[in-house]
Amino acid sequence: MAQRDLILLGPPGAGKGTHAEYLEDSMSYTHLSTGNLLREAVANGNNLGKQAQDYMEAGELVPDDLVIELVTERMAQLDCEEHFLLDGFPRTTAQAEALSKMLGTIGREEPLVINLAVSDAEVVRRLGGRLMCPDCGTIYNVHRDGLDIGDKCPQCGGELYCRSDDQPEAIRNRLNVYEQDSAPLIDYYQQRGQLVTIDAEQDQQQVSVELAELAQGRRPC
Ligand code: AP5
């Protein structure tokens, strides 16, 4: 079976970014992360960043029209040989409908949607220990990698930091927003026959193996 375009769904901290990086490196996916694109816009201080910053720091969703425009621009640049992997988009039914329309316009098939299932308690544990590299984007965890804020990234030497929305109040809000606005997408894609769920509380390597099998069509959906 041919490699599939993918959407990774799941609550904050489910491992979307971690596994997207893995699939990008191992299977040459084009990784489109709305969270990363929005953080870049905030760091650049451009118009989009100024509009998005307050929503992101509070753990609220950035308005649909801004995010849909951002993704539409990126999708239009895809080459037909490229396989894409969406991380953090869609997050609302309006975004899912806009995505279907976009795909129809550029003549691409509907992607396989992989739901990374993880409990709230594990989300809180993971996000409370997440570390990011500002230079290469690699994601680490205090609880697992023996690293801390301010340490050097083992990949590139960048100084590791904690994301500003990984504070307890913002994490709680992100979980509530996920339940209210994004969890309904599980049913949405289930009804369209596009969804498969993985137990994302398993060991990271096991989750990667299952994802790669699904992406290559080696595991039935
Ligand atoms: P975004 O950046 O998309 O954040 P998120 O969805 O909240 O997800 P995270 O990045 O927090 O988690 P993740 O699932 O990628 O987990 P990770 O791999 O890092 O969005 C940020 C904000 O931008 C939003 O709140 C919103 O404001 C805005 N935004 C973005 N997209 C939007 C949209 N479409 N519409 C509107 N607004 C939008 O893993 C977490 C930790 O767990 C890491 O430390 C990792 O090392 C560890 N870990 C991963 N897997 C495992 C495992 N199996 N076992 C143990 N540890 C693991």
Coordinates of C-alpha atoms and ligand atoms in Angstrom, one line a residue:
M1 CA 0.0 0.0 0.0
A2 CA 1.1 3.6 -0.7
Q3 CA 2.2 6.0 2.0
R4 CA -0.8 8.1 3.3
D5 CA -1.2 11.8 4.1
L6 CA -1.9 12.0 7.9
I7 CA -3.6 14.1 10.5
L8 CA -2.5 13.6 14.1
L9 CA -5.3 14.4 16.6
G10 CA -5.0 14.3 20.3
P11 CA -5.0 16.4 23.4
P12 CA -2.1 18.7 24.4
G13 CA 0.9 16.6 25.3
A14 CA -0.4 13.5 23.5
G15 CA 2.9 13.4 21.5
K16 CA 1.8 14.9 18.2
G17 CA 4.9 17.0 17.8
T18 CA 7.3 14.3 19.0
H19 CA 5.9 11.7 16.6
A20 CA 5.5 14.2 13.8
E21 CA 9.3 14.9 14.0
Y22 CA 9.9 11.1 14.0
L23 CA 7.8 10.6 10.8
E24 CA 9.3 13.6 9.2
D25 CA 12.8 12.2 9.7
S26 CA 12.0 8.5 9.0
M27 CA 9.5 8.8 6.2
S28 CA 10.1 12.3 4.7
Y29 CA 6.7 13.7 5.7
T30 CA 6.2 17.4 5.3
H31 CA 5.3 18.4 8.8
L32 CA 2.8 21.2 9.1
S33 CA 2.3 22.2 12.7
T34 CA 0.0 25.1 13.3
G35 CA 1.4 25.5 16.8
N36 CA 5.0 25.8 15.4
L37 CA 3.9 28.2 12.6
L38 CA 2.0 30.4 15.2
R39 CA 5.0 30.4 17.6
E40 CA 7.2 31.5 14.7
A41 CA 4.8 34.3 13.9
V42 CA 4.8 35.4 17.6
A43 CA 8.6 35.3 17.7
N44 CA 8.8 37.4 14.5
G45 CA 6.4 39.9 15.9
N46 CA 4.4 40.0 12.6
N47 CA 0.7 40.8 12.3
L48 CA -0.4 37.2 12.7
G49 CA 1.8 36.8 15.7
K50 CA 0.4 39.9 17.4
Q51 CA -3.1 38.6 16.9
A52 CA -2.3 35.1 18.1
Q53 CA -0.1 35.7 21.1
D54 CA -2.7 36.4 23.8
Y55 CA -4.9 33.4 22.8
M56 CA -1.9 31.1 22.8
E57 CA -0.5 32.2 26.2
A58 CA -4.0 31.7 27.8
G59 CA -4.4 28.2 26.1
E60 CA -7.3 29.4 24.0
L61 CA -7.7 28.6 20.3
V62 CA -6.6 31.2 17.8
P63 CA -9.7 32.3 15.7
D64 CA -10.5 29.9 12.9
D65 CA -10.2 32.4 10.0
L66 CA -6.5 33.2 10.9
V67 CA -5.5 29.6 11.2
I68 CA -7.4 28.5 8.1
E69 CA -5.7 31.2 6.1
L70 CA -2.3 30.1 7.4
V71 CA -2.9 26.4 6.5
T72 CA -4.4 27.2 3.1
E73 CA -1.2 29.1 2.1
R74 CA 1.0 26.2 3.2
M75 CA -1.1 23.5 1.5
A76 CA -1.1 25.4 -1.7
Q77 CA 2.7 25.2 -1.8
L78 CA 2.7 21.4 -1.5
D79 CA 4.2 19.5 -4.4
C80 CA 2.1 16.5 -5.5
E81 CA 4.9 14.1 -4.7
E82 CA 5.0 15.3 -1.1
H83 CA 3.2 13.6 1.7
F84 CA 1.9 15.9 4.4
L85 CA 1.4 15.4 8.1
L86 CA -0.9 17.9 9.9
D87 CA -0.1 18.4 13.6
G88 CA -2.6 20.6 15.6
F89 CA -4.9 21.2 12.6
P90 CA -7.9 20.8 12.3
R91 CA -9.0 21.6 15.9
T92 CA -12.6 22.6 15.3
T93 CA -15.3 21.3 13.0
A94 CA -15.1 24.6 11.0
Q95 CA -11.4 23.9 10.4
A96 CA -12.1 20.3 9.4
E97 CA -14.7 21.4 6.8
A98 CA -12.3 24.1 5.5
L99 CA -9.6 21.4 5.2
S100 CA -11.8 19.1 3.1
K101 CA -12.6 22.0 0.8
M102 CA -8.9 22.9 0.5
L103 CA -8.0 19.3 -0.4
G104 CA -10.8 19.2 -3.0
T105 CA -9.4 22.4 -4.5
I106 CA -5.9 21.0 -4.8
G107 CA -7.1 17.6 -5.9
R108 CA -5.8 15.5 -2.9
E109 CA -7.4 12.6 -1.2
E110 CA -8.7 12.8 2.4
P111 CA -5.9 11.9 4.9
L112 CA -5.8 9.1 7.4
V113 CA -6.6 10.6 10.8
I114 CA -4.7 9.1 13.8
N115 CA -6.1 9.9 17.3
L116 CA -3.4 9.7 20.0
A117 CA -5.3 8.8 23.1
V118 CA -3.9 9.7 26.5
S119 CA -5.4 10.5 29.9
D120 CA -5.6 14.0 31.4
A121 CA -3.3 12.9 34.3
E122 CA -0.5 11.8 31.9
V123 CA -1.0 15.1 29.9
V124 CA -0.4 17.1 33.1
R125 CA 2.7 15.0 34.0
R126 CA 4.2 15.3 30.5
L127 CA 3.6 19.0 29.9
G128 CA 4.9 19.8 33.4
G129 CA 8.2 18.3 32.3
R130 CA 8.4 19.3 28.7
L131 CA 11.6 21.0 27.4
M132 CA 12.0 22.5 23.9
C133 CA 15.1 23.4 21.9
P134 CA 14.7 26.9 20.4
D135 CA 17.2 26.2 17.6
C136 CA 16.4 22.7 16.2
G137 CA 12.9 22.2 17.7
T138 CA 13.7 18.9 19.4
I139 CA 11.3 18.1 22.2
Y140 CA 12.6 16.5 25.5
N141 CA 11.2 15.7 28.9
V142 CA 12.6 16.3 32.4
H143 CA 11.1 13.1 33.7
R144 CA 12.8 10.9 31.0
D145 CA 15.8 12.6 29.5
G146 CA 17.8 13.7 32.5
L147 CA 17.8 17.3 31.2
D148 CA 16.5 20.6 32.7
I149 CA 15.7 24.2 31.7
G150 CA 18.9 26.0 30.6
D151 CA 20.7 22.8 29.7
K152 CA 22.2 22.5 26.2
C153 CA 20.3 20.6 23.6
P154 CA 22.1 17.2 23.0
Q155 CA 21.4 17.6 19.2
C156 CA 22.5 21.1 18.5
G157 CA 23.6 22.9 21.7
G158 CA 20.6 25.3 21.9
E159 CA 19.5 26.4 25.4
L160 CA 16.5 24.3 26.5
Y161 CA 13.4 26.2 27.6
C162 CA 9.9 25.5 28.9
R163 CA 7.0 26.7 26.6
S164 CA 5.0 29.7 28.1
D165 CA 1.7 27.8 27.8
D166 CA 3.1 24.9 29.8
Q167 CA 2.0 26.6 33.1
P168 CA -0.6 24.8 35.3
E169 CA -3.4 27.2 34.6
A170 CA -2.8 27.3 30.8
I171 CA -2.5 23.4 30.7
R172 CA -5.9 23.1 32.5
N173 CA -7.5 25.6 30.1
R174 CA -6.0 23.8 27.0
L175 CA -7.5 20.5 28.3
N176 CA -10.9 22.1 28.7
V177 CA -10.7 23.7 25.2
Y178 CA -9.6 20.4 23.8
E179 CA -12.7 18.6 25.3
Q180 CA -15.1 21.3 24.1
D181 CA -13.8 22.2 20.6
S182 CA -11.5 19.4 19.4
A183 CA -12.6 16.1 20.9
P184 CA -15.8 16.2 18.7
L185 CA -13.5 15.7 15.7
I186 CA -13.0 12.1 16.8
D187 CA -16.7 11.4 16.0
Y188 CA -16.5 13.6 13.0
Y189 CA -13.7 11.6 11.4
Q190 CA -15.0 8.2 12.8
Q191 CA -18.3 8.8 10.9
R192 CA -16.3 9.5 7.7
G193 CA -14.4 6.2 8.1
Q194 CA -11.0 8.0 8.3
L195 CA -10.1 7.5 12.0
V196 CA -7.9 5.1 13.8
T197 CA -7.0 5.4 17.5
I198 CA -3.6 4.5 19.1
D199 CA -2.9 4.1 22.8
A200 CA -0.4 7.0 23.1
E201 CA 0.4 6.2 26.8
Q202 CA 2.5 3.4 25.6
D203 CA 6.3 3.7 25.4
Q204 CA 7.2 6.3 22.8
Q205 CA 9.0 3.8 20.6
Q206 CA 6.0 1.5 20.5
V207 CA 3.8 4.4 19.5
S208 CA 6.3 5.3 16.7
V209 CA 6.2 1.7 15.4
E210 CA 2.4 1.7 15.3
L211 CA 2.3 5.1 13.6
A212 CA 4.8 4.1 10.9
E213 CA 2.8 0.9 10.2
L214 CA -0.4 2.9 9.7
A215 CA 1.3 5.5 7.6
Q216 CA 2.7 2.8 5.3
G217 CA -0.6 0.9 5.2
R218 CA 1.1 -2.1 6.8
R219 CA -1.5 -2.2 9.6
P220 CA -5.3 -2.4 9.0
C221 CA -7.2 0.7 10.1
Ligands
AP5_1 P1 0.2 23.3 19.7 O1 1.6 23.6 19.6 O2 -0.4 22.5 18.7 O3 0.0 22.6 21.2 P2 -0.9 21.4 21.7 O4 -1.9 20.8 20.8 O5 -1.5 21.9 23.0 O6 0.0 20.2 21.8 P3 1.4 20.2 22.4 O7 2.4 20.8 21.4 O8 1.3 20.8 23.8 O9 1.6 18.7 22.6 P4 2.0 17.5 21.6 O10 0.8 16.6 21.4 O11 2.7 18.0 20.4 O12 3.0 16.7 22.6 P5 4.6 16.6 22.5 O13 5.0 15.8 21.4 O14 5.3 18.0 22.7 O15 -0.7 24.6 19.9 C1 -0.3 25.6 20.8 C2 -1.3 26.7 20.8 O16 -1.4 27.3 19.5 C3 -2.8 26.3 21.1 O17 -3.1 26.2 22.5 C4 -3.6 27.4 20.3 O18 -3.6 28.6 21.1 C5 -2.7 27.6 19.1 N1 -3.1 26.8 18.0 C6 -2.4 25.8 17.3 N2 -3.1 25.2 16.4 C7 -4.3 25.8 16.3 C8 -5.5 25.6 15.5 N3 -5.5 24.7 14.6 N4 -6.6 26.4 15.8 C9 -6.5 27.3 16.7 N5 -5.4 27.6 17.5 C10 -4.3 26.8 17.3 O19 4.8 15.8 23.8 C11 4.6 16.3 25.1 C12 5.7 15.8 26.1 O20 5.5 14.4 26.3 C13 7.1 15.9 25.6 O21 8.0 16.3 26.7 C14 7.5 14.5 25.0 O22 8.9 14.3 25.1 C15 6.7 13.6 25.9 N6 6.2 12.4 25.3 C16 5.6 12.3 24.0 N7 5.3 11.0 23.8 C17 5.6 10.3 25.0 C18 5.4 9.0 25.4 N8 4.8 8.0 24.6 N9 5.8 8.6 26.6 C19 6.3 9.5 27.5 N10 6.5 10.8 27.1 C20 6.1 11.2 25.9

